[in-house]
PDB file of C-alpha atoms in Angstrom:
ATOM      1  CA  MET A   1      -6.610  -3.398 -16.358  1.00 54.00           C
ATOM      2  CA  ASP A   2      -2.837  -3.174 -15.792  1.00 68.00           C
ATOM      3  CA  TRP A   3      -3.329   0.436 -14.724  1.00 68.00           C
ATOM      4  CA  LEU A   4      -6.062  -0.609 -12.281  1.00 73.00           C
ATOM      5  CA  THR A   5      -3.824  -3.335 -10.866  1.00 81.00           C
ATOM      6  CA  ARG A   6      -0.962  -0.898 -10.349  1.00 81.00           C
ATOM      7  CA  MET A   7      -3.198   1.594  -8.568  1.00 83.00           C
ATOM      8  CA  ASN A   8      -4.454  -1.102  -6.208  1.00 88.00           C
ATOM      9  CA  ASP A   9      -0.848  -2.193  -5.672  1.00 90.00           C
ATOM     10  CA  THR A  10      -0.087   1.344  -4.467  1.00 90.00           C
ATOM     11  CA  LEU A  11      -2.893   1.029  -1.903  1.00 92.00           C
ATOM     12  CA  ASP A  12      -1.334  -2.214  -0.689  1.00 93.00           C
ATOM     13  CA  ARG A  13       2.067  -0.507  -0.487  1.00 92.00           C
ATOM     14  CA  ILE A  14       0.572   2.336   1.570  1.00 92.00           C
ATOM     15  CA  GLU A  15      -0.791  -0.222   4.040  1.00 92.00           C
ATOM     16  CA  GLN A  16       2.686  -1.698   4.401  1.00 91.00           C
ATOM     17  CA  GLN A  17       4.130   1.748   5.146  1.00 88.00           C
ATOM     18  CA  LEU A  18       1.609   2.989   7.708  1.00 90.00           C
ATOM     19  CA  ASP A  19       4.116   2.601  10.533  1.00 85.00           C
ATOM     20  CA  GLY A  20       6.729   4.617   8.628  1.00 79.00           C
ATOM     21  CA  ARG A  21       6.863   7.503   6.195  1.00 76.00           C
ATOM     22  CA  PRO A  22       5.142   6.610   2.881  1.00 78.00           C
ATOM     23  CA  ASP A  23       7.625   6.851   0.023  1.00 81.00           C
ATOM     24  CA  VAL A  24       5.646   9.102  -2.311  1.00 80.00           C
ATOM     25  CA  GLU A  25       8.249   8.859  -5.060  1.00 79.00           C
ATOM     26  CA  ALA A  26       8.167   5.041  -5.007  1.00 83.00           C
ATOM     27  CA  LEU A  27       4.356   5.040  -5.023  1.00 86.00           C
ATOM     28  CA  ALA A  28       4.355   7.398  -7.999  1.00 82.00           C
ATOM     29  CA  ARG A  29       6.821   5.193  -9.907  1.00 79.00           C
ATOM     30  CA  GLU A  30       4.596   2.185  -9.296  1.00 79.00           C
ATOM     31  CA  ALA A  31       1.669   4.133 -10.770  1.00 77.00           C
ATOM     32  CA  TYR A  32       3.841   5.384 -13.678  1.00 71.00           C
ATOM     33  CA  SER A  33       3.402   8.998 -12.657  1.00 73.00           C
ATOM     34  CA  SER A  34       5.303  11.877 -11.092  1.00 71.00           C
ATOM     35  CA  PRO A  35       4.978  12.410  -7.314  1.00 75.00           C
ATOM     36  CA  PHE A  36       2.887  15.548  -7.770  1.00 71.00           C
ATOM     37  CA  HIS A  37       0.530  14.094 -10.363  1.00 71.00           C
ATOM     38  CA  PHE A  38       0.203  10.826  -8.455  1.00 80.00           C
ATOM     39  CA  GLN A  39      -1.035  12.780  -5.454  1.00 78.00           C
ATOM     40  CA  ARG A  40      -3.350  14.879  -7.598  1.00 74.00           C
ATOM     41  CA  MET A  41      -4.691  11.730  -9.268  1.00 76.00           C
ATOM     42  CA  PHE A  42      -5.127  10.026  -5.880  1.00 83.00           C
ATOM     43  CA  HIS A  43      -7.079  13.021  -4.553  1.00 79.00           C
ATOM     44  CA  ALA A  44      -9.253  13.206  -7.660  1.00 73.00           C
ATOM     45  CA  LEU A  45     -10.085   9.481  -7.664  1.00 78.00           C
ATOM     46  CA  THR A  46     -10.657   9.012  -3.925  1.00 83.00           C
ATOM     47  CA  GLY A  47     -11.760  12.432  -2.717  1.00 79.00           C
ATOM     48  CA  TYR A  48      -8.978  12.421  -0.112  1.00 84.00           C
ATOM     49  CA  PRO A  49      -5.499  13.974  -0.224  1.00 81.00           C
ATOM     50  CA  LEU A  50      -2.905  11.225   0.129  1.00 85.00           C
ATOM     51  CA  GLY A  51      -1.731  12.566   3.501  1.00 84.00           C
ATOM     52  CA  GLU A  52      -5.290  12.620   4.862  1.00 86.00           C
ATOM     53  CA  TYR A  53      -5.932   9.063   3.695  1.00 91.00           C
ATOM     54  CA  VAL A  54      -2.715   7.877   5.386  1.00 90.00           C
ATOM     55  CA  ARG A  55      -3.624   9.761   8.590  1.00 90.00           C
ATOM     56  CA  ARG A  56      -7.077   8.163   8.765  1.00 92.00           C
ATOM     57  CA  ARG A  57      -5.759   4.679   8.106  1.00 94.00           C
ATOM     58  CA  ARG A  58      -3.063   5.115  10.774  1.00 93.00           C
ATOM     59  CA  LEU A  59      -5.594   6.232  13.382  1.00 94.00           C
ATOM     60  CA  THR A  60      -7.872   3.331  12.445  1.00 95.00           C
ATOM     61  CA  ARG A  61      -5.046   0.847  12.956  1.00 94.00           C
ATOM     62  CA  ALA A  62      -3.928   2.609  16.145  1.00 94.00           C
ATOM     63  CA  ALA A  63      -7.418   2.301  17.630  1.00 94.00           C
ATOM     64  CA  GLN A  64      -7.566  -1.395  16.759  1.00 93.00           C
ATOM     65  CA  GLU A  65      -4.210  -2.042  18.454  1.00 93.00           C
ATOM     66  CA  LEU A  66      -5.159  -0.138  21.607  1.00 94.00           C
ATOM     67  CA  ALA A  67      -8.475  -1.968  21.895  1.00 92.00           C
ATOM     68  CA  ALA A  68      -6.989  -5.416  21.292  1.00 90.00           C
ATOM     69  CA  SER A  69      -3.680  -5.319  23.163  1.00 90.00           C
ATOM     70  CA  SER A  70      -1.853  -3.881  26.167  1.00 89.00           C
ATOM     71  CA  ILE A  71       0.579  -1.836  24.066  1.00 90.00           C
ATOM     72  CA  LYS A  72       1.494   1.513  25.622  1.00 92.00           C
ATOM     73  CA  VAL A  73      -0.114   4.657  24.220  1.00 93.00           C
ATOM     74  CA  VAL A  74       3.305   6.280  23.768  1.00 93.00           C
ATOM     75  CA  ASP A  75       4.504   3.296  21.732  1.00 93.00           C
ATOM     76  CA  VAL A  76       1.456   3.458  19.463  1.00 93.00           C
ATOM     77  CA  ALA A  77       1.962   7.203  19.014  1.00 92.00           C
ATOM     78  CA  LEU A  78       5.588   6.746  17.951  1.00 91.00           C
ATOM     79  CA  LYS A  79       4.760   3.775  15.746  1.00 92.00           C
ATOM     80  CA  TYR A  80       2.309   5.808  13.687  1.00 91.00           C
ATOM     81  CA  GLY A  81       4.446   8.887  13.267  1.00 86.00           C
ATOM     82  CA  TYR A  82       3.425  11.207  16.127  1.00 89.00           C
ATOM     83  CA  GLU A  83       6.202  13.083  17.892  1.00 85.00           C
ATOM     84  CA  SER A  84       4.461  13.063  21.286  1.00 90.00           C
ATOM     85  CA  PRO A  85       1.610  11.295  23.098  1.00 90.00           C
ATOM     86  CA  GLU A  86      -0.133  14.692  23.340  1.00 93.00           C
ATOM     87  CA  ALA A  87      -0.159  15.193  19.563  1.00 91.00           C
ATOM     88  CA  PHE A  88      -1.371  11.624  19.097  1.00 93.00           C
ATOM     89  CA  ALA A  89      -4.125  12.046  21.706  1.00 94.00           C
ATOM     90  CA  LYS A  90      -5.347  15.241  20.023  1.00 93.00           C
ATOM     91  CA  ALA A  91      -5.544  13.596  16.590  1.00 92.00           C
ATOM     92  CA  PHE A  92      -7.073  10.435  18.082  1.00 94.00           C
ATOM     93  CA  ARG A  93      -9.837  12.358  19.865  1.00 93.00           C
ATOM     94  CA  LYS A  94     -10.585  14.378  16.717  1.00 92.00           C
ATOM     95  CA  THR A  95     -11.140  11.161  14.749  1.00 92.00           C
ATOM     96  CA  HIS A  96     -12.671   8.819  17.315  1.00 95.00           C
ATOM     97  CA  GLY A  97     -14.258  11.224  19.792  1.00 93.00           C
ATOM     98  CA  VAL A  98     -12.489   9.560  22.737  1.00 94.00           C
ATOM     99  CA  THR A  99      -8.974   9.511  24.184  1.00 93.00           C
ATOM    100  CA  PRO A 100      -6.535   6.673  23.435  1.00 94.00           C
ATOM    101  CA  THR A 101      -6.908   5.431  27.013  1.00 93.00           C
ATOM    102  CA  MET A 102     -10.701   5.322  26.726  1.00 94.00           C
ATOM    103  CA  ALA A 103     -10.352   3.173  23.584  1.00 92.00           C
ATOM    104  CA  ARG A 104      -9.306   0.281  25.847  1.00 91.00           C
ATOM    105  CA  GLN A 105     -12.634   0.253  27.690  1.00 90.00           C
ATOM    106  CA  PRO A 106     -15.031  -2.578  26.759  1.00 88.00           C
ATOM    107  CA  GLY A 107     -17.827  -1.359  24.513  1.00 87.00           C
ATOM    108  CA  CYS A 108     -16.042   1.856  23.514  1.00 91.00           C
ATOM    109  CA  ARG A 109     -17.276   2.987  20.092  1.00 92.00           C
ATOM    110  CA  LEU A 110     -14.486   3.710  17.618  1.00 93.00           C
ATOM    111  CA  VAL A 111     -14.384   4.895  14.010  1.00 91.00           C
ATOM    112  CA  ALA A 112     -12.948   2.635  11.301  1.00 92.00           C
ATOM    113  CA  PHE A 113     -11.835   4.227   8.030  1.00 92.00           C
ATOM    114  CA  PRO A 114     -11.606   1.302   5.586  1.00 92.00           C
ATOM    115  CA  LYS A 115      -8.824   0.593   3.160  1.00 92.00           C
ATOM    116  CA  LEU A 116      -9.844   1.751  -0.311  1.00 91.00           C
ATOM    117  CA  ARG A 117      -9.829  -0.279  -3.526  1.00 88.00           C
ATOM    118  CA  PHE A 118     -10.052   1.019  -7.074  1.00 80.00           C
ATOM    119  CA  HIS A 119     -12.628  -0.492  -9.418  1.00 74.00           C
ATOM    120  CA  LEU A 120     -13.257   0.138 -13.109  1.00 64.00           C
ATOM    121  CA  SER A 121     -16.656   1.736 -13.716  1.00 60.00           C
ATOM    122  CA  LEU A 122     -17.998   1.679 -17.280  1.00 56.00           C
ATOM    123  CA  LYS A 123     -20.355   4.644 -17.434  1.00 58.00           C
ATOM    124  CA  GLY A 124     -20.819   5.104 -21.168  1.00 53.00           C
ATOM    125  CA  GLU A 125     -20.178   8.826 -20.890  1.00 58.00           C
ATOM    126  CA  GLU A 126     -19.184  11.170 -23.706  1.00 68.00           C
ATOM    127  CA  GLU A 127     -16.172  10.386 -25.831  1.00 76.00           C
ATOM    128  CA  MET A 128     -12.741  11.736 -24.907  1.00 83.00           C
ATOM    129  CA  ASN A 129     -10.993  13.464 -27.788  1.00 88.00           C
ATOM    130  CA  TYR A 130      -7.207  13.501 -27.742  1.00 94.00           C
ATOM    131  CA  ARG A 131      -4.237  13.597 -30.052  1.00 95.00           C
ATOM    132  CA  ILE A 132      -0.762  12.081 -29.851  1.00 96.00           C
ATOM    133  CA  GLU A 133       2.216  14.422 -30.258  1.00 96.00           C
ATOM    134  CA  LYS A 134       5.912  13.523 -30.433  1.00 96.00           C
ATOM    135  CA  ARG A 135       8.323  16.290 -29.509  1.00 96.00           C
ATOM    136  CA  ASP A 136      12.048  16.597 -29.119  1.00 97.00           C
ATOM    137  CA  ARG A 137      13.347  18.081 -25.905  1.00 96.00           C
ATOM    138  CA  PHE A 138      12.640  21.753 -25.334  1.00 97.00           C
ATOM    139  CA  THR A 139      13.099  24.393 -22.664  1.00 97.00           C
ATOM    140  CA  ILE A 140      10.589  26.239 -20.495  1.00 97.00           C
ATOM    141  CA  ALA A 141      11.425  29.382 -18.525  1.00 98.00           C
ATOM    142  CA  GLY A 142       9.458  31.326 -15.960  1.00 98.00           C
ATOM    143  CA  ALA A 143       8.579  32.069 -12.347  1.00 98.00           C
ATOM    144  CA  SER A 144       8.668  29.311  -9.755  1.00 97.00           C
ATOM    145  CA  ILE A 145       8.018  28.537  -6.118  1.00 95.00           C
ATOM    146  CA  VAL A 146       8.866  25.509  -3.987  1.00 91.00           C
ATOM    147  CA  VAL A 147       5.700  23.774  -2.814  1.00 88.00           C
ATOM    148  CA  SER A 148       5.124  21.018  -0.260  1.00 80.00           C
ATOM    149  CA  CYS A 149       2.645  18.179  -0.732  1.00 72.00           C
ATOM    150  CA  GLU A 150       2.373  17.902   3.063  1.00 68.00           C
ATOM    151  CA  ASN A 151      -1.247  18.190   4.262  1.00 66.00           C
ATOM    152  CA  GLY A 152      -2.416  19.170   0.783  1.00 70.00           C
ATOM    153  CA  GLU A 153      -0.472  22.441   0.779  1.00 79.00           C
ATOM    154  CA  ASN A 154       0.088  22.179  -2.999  1.00 79.00           C
ATOM    155  CA  PHE A 155      -3.661  22.291  -3.687  1.00 78.00           C
ATOM    156  CA  ARG A 156      -3.894  25.618  -1.868  1.00 85.00           C
ATOM    157  CA  ARG A 157      -0.570  27.216  -2.732  1.00 90.00           C
ATOM    158  CA  ILE A 158      -0.577  26.735  -6.514  1.00 90.00           C
ATOM    159  CA  PRO A 159      -3.905  28.546  -7.166  1.00 89.00           C
ATOM    160  CA  GLN A 160      -2.716  31.253  -4.764  1.00 93.00           C
ATOM    161  CA  PHE A 161       0.539  31.563  -6.736  1.00 96.00           C
ATOM    162  CA  TRP A 162      -1.400  32.080  -9.974  1.00 94.00           C
ATOM    163  CA  GLN A 163      -3.588  34.718  -8.337  1.00 93.00           C
ATOM    164  CA  GLU A 164      -0.629  36.565  -6.812  1.00 96.00           C
ATOM    165  CA  SER A 165       1.325  36.401 -10.065  1.00 96.00           C
ATOM    166  CA  GLY A 166      -1.540  37.996 -11.964  1.00 94.00           C
ATOM    167  CA  GLN A 167      -1.823  40.807  -9.443  1.00 95.00           C
ATOM    168  CA  ASN A 168       1.855  41.671  -8.960  1.00 96.00           C
ATOM    169  CA  GLY A 169       2.960  41.577 -12.599  1.00 96.00           C
ATOM    170  CA  THR A 170       4.841  38.278 -12.457  1.00 97.00           C
ATOM    171  CA  ILE A 171       2.768  36.724 -15.250  1.00 97.00           C
ATOM    172  CA  GLY A 172       3.484  39.734 -17.445  1.00 96.00           C
ATOM    173  CA  ARG A 173       7.203  39.299 -16.761  1.00 96.00           C
ATOM    174  CA  VAL A 174       6.967  35.618 -17.724  1.00 97.00           C
ATOM    175  CA  LEU A 175       5.211  36.441 -21.012  1.00 97.00           C
ATOM    176  CA  GLU A 176       7.969  38.932 -21.835  1.00 97.00           C
ATOM    177  CA  LEU A 177      10.535  36.102 -21.808  1.00 97.00           C
ATOM    178  CA  CYS A 178       9.212  34.800 -25.140  1.00 96.00           C
ATOM    179  CA  PRO A 179       6.328  36.896 -26.531  1.00 96.00           C
ATOM    180  CA  GLY A 180       3.542  35.055 -28.294  1.00 95.00           C
ATOM    181  CA  GLN A 181       3.914  31.799 -26.357  1.00 96.00           C
ATOM    182  CA  PRO A 182       1.069  30.479 -24.149  1.00 96.00           C
ATOM    183  CA  LEU A 183       1.508  30.188 -20.408  1.00 97.00           C
ATOM    184  CA  ILE A 184       2.465  26.749 -19.121  1.00 97.00           C
ATOM    185  CA  GLY A 185       1.931  25.229 -15.685  1.00 96.00           C
ATOM    186  CA  ALA A 186       4.548  22.608 -14.798  1.00 93.00           C
ATOM    187  CA  CYS A 187       5.983  20.751 -11.797  1.00 86.00           C
ATOM    188  CA  THR A 188       9.726  20.051 -11.699  1.00 85.00           C
ATOM    189  CA  ASP A 189      12.627  19.388  -9.323  1.00 77.00           C
ATOM    190  CA  PHE A 190      11.215  16.740  -7.022  1.00 71.00           C
ATOM    191  CA  ARG A 191      13.346  15.873  -3.954  1.00 59.00           C
ATOM    192  CA  ILE A 192      14.965  19.273  -3.712  1.00 47.00           C
ATOM    193  CA  VAL A 193      18.368  18.906  -2.039  1.00 42.00           C
ATOM    194  CA  GLY A 194      18.597  20.302   1.461  1.00 43.00           C
ATOM    195  CA  GLU A 195      14.917  20.282   2.317  1.00 40.00           C
ATOM    196  CA  LYS A 196      13.910  18.420   5.467  1.00 43.00           C
ATOM    197  CA  ASP A 197      11.104  16.515   3.747  1.00 45.00           C
ATOM    198  CA  GLU A 198      12.740  15.994   0.364  1.00 43.00           C
ATOM    199  CA  SER A 199      10.261  13.509  -1.053  1.00 45.00           C
ATOM    200  CA  GLU A 200       7.342  15.828  -0.324  1.00 63.00           C
ATOM    201  CA  ARG A 201       8.501  18.939  -2.165  1.00 75.00           C
ATOM    202  CA  PHE A 202       8.745  20.124  -5.751  1.00 83.00           C
ATOM    203  CA  ARG A 203       9.106  23.286  -7.813  1.00 89.00           C
ATOM    204  CA  TYR A 204       5.986  24.624  -9.538  1.00 93.00           C
ATOM    205  CA  MET A 205       6.511  26.872 -12.565  1.00 96.00           C
ATOM    206  CA  ILE A 206       4.386  29.414 -14.397  1.00 97.00           C
ATOM    207  CA  ALA A 207       6.383  29.388 -17.605  1.00 98.00           C
ATOM    208  CA  VAL A 208       6.568  29.722 -21.372  1.00 98.00           C
ATOM    209  CA  GLU A 209       8.460  27.699 -23.939  1.00 97.00           C
ATOM    210  CA  ALA A 210      11.641  29.640 -24.631  1.00 97.00           C
ATOM    211  CA  PRO A 211      15.089  29.184 -26.172  1.00 97.00           C
ATOM    212  CA  THR A 212      17.764  27.699 -23.937  1.00 96.00           C
ATOM    213  CA  GLY A 213      19.621  30.501 -22.179  1.00 96.00           C
ATOM    214  CA  THR A 214      16.613  32.787 -21.850  1.00 97.00           C
ATOM    215  CA  VAL A 215      17.224  32.782 -18.087  1.00 96.00           C
ATOM    216  CA  PRO A 216      20.978  32.117 -17.878  1.00 94.00           C
ATOM    217  CA  GLU A 217      21.028  32.636 -14.100  1.00 95.00           C
ATOM    218  CA  PRO A 218      18.108  32.354 -11.640  1.00 94.00           C
ATOM    219  CA  PHE A 219      16.802  35.663 -10.305  1.00 95.00           C
ATOM    220  CA  GLU A 220      14.089  36.774  -7.868  1.00 95.00           C
ATOM    221  CA  HIS A 221      10.965  38.758  -8.739  1.00 93.00           C
ATOM    222  CA  GLU A 222       8.081  39.424  -6.342  1.00 93.00           C
ATOM    223  CA  GLY A 223       8.976  36.418  -4.175  1.00 93.00           C
ATOM    224  CA  ALA A 224       9.253  33.991  -7.112  1.00 96.00           C
ATOM    225  CA  GLU A 225      12.470  32.577  -8.535  1.00 97.00           C
ATOM    226  CA  PHE A 226      12.842  32.818 -12.318  1.00 98.00           C
ATOM    227  CA  VAL A 227      14.497  29.669 -13.699  1.00 97.00           C
ATOM    228  CA  GLU A 228      14.559  27.569 -16.837  1.00 96.00           C
ATOM    229  CA  ARG A 229      14.183  23.806 -17.092  1.00 95.00           C
ATOM    230  CA  GLU A 230      14.547  21.255 -19.875  1.00 95.00           C
ATOM    231  CA  VAL A 231      11.552  19.113 -20.839  1.00 95.00           C
ATOM    232  CA  PRO A 232      12.825  15.765 -22.192  1.00 94.00           C
ATOM    233  CA  ALA A 233      11.805  14.346 -25.558  1.00 95.00           C
ATOM    234  CA  SER A 234       8.499  12.540 -25.121  1.00 95.00           C
ATOM    235  CA  THR A 235       5.393  11.178 -26.716  1.00 96.00           C
ATOM    236  CA  TRP A 236       2.409  13.108 -25.374  1.00 96.00           C
ATOM    237  CA  ALA A 237      -1.312  12.481 -25.181  1.00 96.00           C
ATOM    238  CA  VAL A 238      -2.923  15.905 -25.475  1.00 97.00           C
ATOM    239  CA  PHE A 239      -6.406  16.628 -24.117  1.00 96.00           C
ATOM    240  CA  THR A 240      -8.406  19.862 -24.322  1.00 96.00           C
ATOM    241  CA  ALA A 241     -10.339  21.259 -21.372  1.00 94.00           C
ATOM    242  CA  VAL A 242     -12.938  23.937 -22.094  1.00 94.00           C
ATOM    243  CA  GLY A 243     -14.717  25.845 -19.351  1.00 92.00           C
ATOM    244  CA  PRO A 244     -14.098  27.810 -16.145  1.00 90.00           C
ATOM    245  CA  LEU A 245     -10.756  27.353 -14.379  1.00 86.00           C
ATOM    246  CA  PRO A 246      -9.726  25.333 -12.479  1.00 83.00           C
ATOM    247  CA  GLU A 247     -12.845  23.154 -12.634  1.00 86.00           C
ATOM    248  CA  SER A 248     -12.521  22.285 -16.341  1.00 90.00           C
ATOM    249  CA  VAL A 249      -8.907  21.119 -15.963  1.00 88.00           C
ATOM    250  CA  GLN A 250      -9.700  19.110 -12.822  1.00 82.00           C
ATOM    251  CA  SER A 251     -12.641  17.405 -14.543  1.00 85.00           C
ATOM    252  CA  VAL A 252     -10.650  16.376 -17.621  1.00 90.00           C
ATOM    253  CA  SER A 253      -7.682  15.275 -15.484  1.00 85.00           C
ATOM    254  CA  LEU A 254      -9.969  12.982 -13.499  1.00 80.00           C
ATOM    255  CA  ARG A 255     -11.338  11.432 -16.693  1.00 84.00           C
ATOM    256  CA  ILE A 256      -7.815  10.919 -18.077  1.00 86.00           C
ATOM    257  CA  TYR A 257      -6.901   8.714 -15.122  1.00 79.00           C
ATOM    258  CA  SER A 258     -10.237   7.098 -14.344  1.00 76.00           C
ATOM    259  CA  GLU A 259     -11.428   6.462 -17.934  1.00 81.00           C
ATOM    260  CA  TRP A 260      -8.787   7.053 -20.613  1.00 85.00           C
ATOM    261  CA  PHE A 261      -5.779   5.184 -19.202  1.00 81.00           C
ATOM    262  CA  PRO A 262      -7.793   2.076 -18.176  1.00 76.00           C
ATOM    263  CA  SER A 263      -9.433   1.854 -21.613  1.00 79.00           C
ATOM    264  CA  THR A 264      -6.403   2.371 -23.887  1.00 83.00           C
ATOM    265  CA  GLY A 265      -3.102   0.663 -24.562  1.00 81.00           C
ATOM    266  CA  TYR A 266      -1.157   3.578 -23.094  1.00 86.00           C
ATOM    267  CA  GLU A 267       0.400   4.081 -19.702  1.00 82.00           C
ATOM    268  CA  HIS A 268       2.003   7.109 -18.079  1.00 82.00           C
ATOM    269  CA  ALA A 269       5.657   7.473 -19.093  1.00 83.00           C
ATOM    270  CA  GLY A 270       6.577   9.009 -15.742  1.00 75.00           C
ATOM    271  CA  GLY A 271       7.768  12.402 -16.972  1.00 78.00           C
ATOM    272  CA  LEU A 272       6.487  15.932 -16.512  1.00 85.00           C
ATOM    273  CA  GLU A 273       2.888  16.819 -17.230  1.00 88.00           C
ATOM    274  CA  LEU A 274       2.171  20.244 -18.694  1.00 95.00           C
ATOM    275  CA  GLU A 275      -0.890  22.475 -18.805  1.00 95.00           C
ATOM    276  CA  LEU A 276      -0.949  24.987 -21.689  1.00 97.00           C
ATOM    277  CA  TYR A 277      -3.332  27.881 -21.131  1.00 96.00           C
ATOM    278  CA  LEU A 278      -4.392  28.824 -24.675  1.00 95.00           C
ATOM    279  CA  GLU A 279      -7.320  31.146 -23.912  1.00 92.00           C
ATOM    280  CA  ASP A 280      -8.086  32.895 -20.631  1.00 85.00           C
ATOM    281  CA  GLY A 281     -11.846  32.984 -21.043  1.00 78.00           C
ATOM    282  CA  GLY A 282     -14.045  35.768 -19.769  1.00 74.00           C
ATOM    283  CA  PRO A 283     -17.660  36.741 -19.019  1.00 74.00           C
ATOM    284  CA  ASP A 284     -18.834  35.508 -22.431  1.00 76.00           C
ATOM    285  CA  SER A 285     -16.251  32.853 -23.291  1.00 83.00           C
ATOM    286  CA  ASP A 286     -14.706  29.713 -21.828  1.00 90.00           C
ATOM    287  CA  ALA A 287     -11.075  29.183 -20.958  1.00 93.00           C
ATOM    288  CA  VAL A 288      -9.281  26.705 -23.232  1.00 95.00           C
ATOM    289  CA  THR A 289      -6.481  24.591 -21.737  1.00 96.00           C
ATOM    290  CA  GLU A 290      -4.458  21.720 -23.157  1.00 97.00           C
ATOM    291  CA  ILE A 291      -3.264  18.984 -20.785  1.00 95.00           C
ATOM    292  CA  TRP A 292      -0.092  17.266 -22.029  1.00 96.00           C
ATOM    293  CA  VAL A 293       0.564  13.850 -20.466  1.00 92.00           C
ATOM    294  CA  PRO A 294       3.723  11.849 -21.329  1.00 92.00           C
ATOM    295  CA  VAL A 295       2.735   8.339 -22.406  1.00 91.00           C
ATOM    296  CA  LYS A 296       4.093   5.093 -23.801  1.00 89.00           C
ATOM    297  CA  LEU A 297       2.458   1.954 -25.102  1.00 86.00           C
ATOM    298  CA  SER A 298       1.980  -0.699 -22.445  1.00 75.00           C
ATOM    299  CA  SER A 299       3.925  -3.241 -24.493  1.00 58.00           C
ATOM    300  CA  GLN A 300       7.065  -1.045 -24.535  1.00 47.00           C
TER     301      GLN A 300
END
């Protein structure tokens, strides 16, 4: 239940930040997750990308303020993060079907997107098999791109990166770094220095486990930057997803957060999550993927 309480606390924190820029990193820390995986978990559990949920709640609150007060439209637009009244009016009309000015008219029908709450649902579904692994720190090396979480870009760009990397030979180049190792998907380098929206960006890697120094200096290949990163020593809960990609991984990831964490004595340790692609699958076989989640006991 502690996990459920923390997730609902993040919803309360989002409400407090609607008139500013939500601090994704702080929200993720409160949920004991990384910024990327918090947003993926939020999307999986609610059906809405975090940015879309925030946008809908802002426009709901904006409509309520316009209907109940004499506040200027331009002030409401600025309060809820819009750079101009025109941009605000366009978003407002798309959601409510009327202009901000029309929202002041008596009897005007507006749309209210309610604040969400998380609840534990005991469904009695199939068991979840997992194992606990303890590993010392190790190094991964491979191809990477910088991805934004803004407007759900990460959900589109990462699958595209995998597809492009398979077509242009990048995956083959990654496998050559340490032959015999499975491909790994990993998110690193949150808050990249120098980016305008630091808290919304991270580096996504298609990598393999490799000795330190495999990529002594970053280099470019087919639009991707080859780098290496250290994975800290951790205790991992390891789950296996079997089936077509990416659906099998998404399904197991949802169950990890909605069923496994609430029903065990573990909580997310806040480090990197890894996806190990053990078998590609094909016309007559399923893909086999391991999802590695850093965990710690709740009492620690």
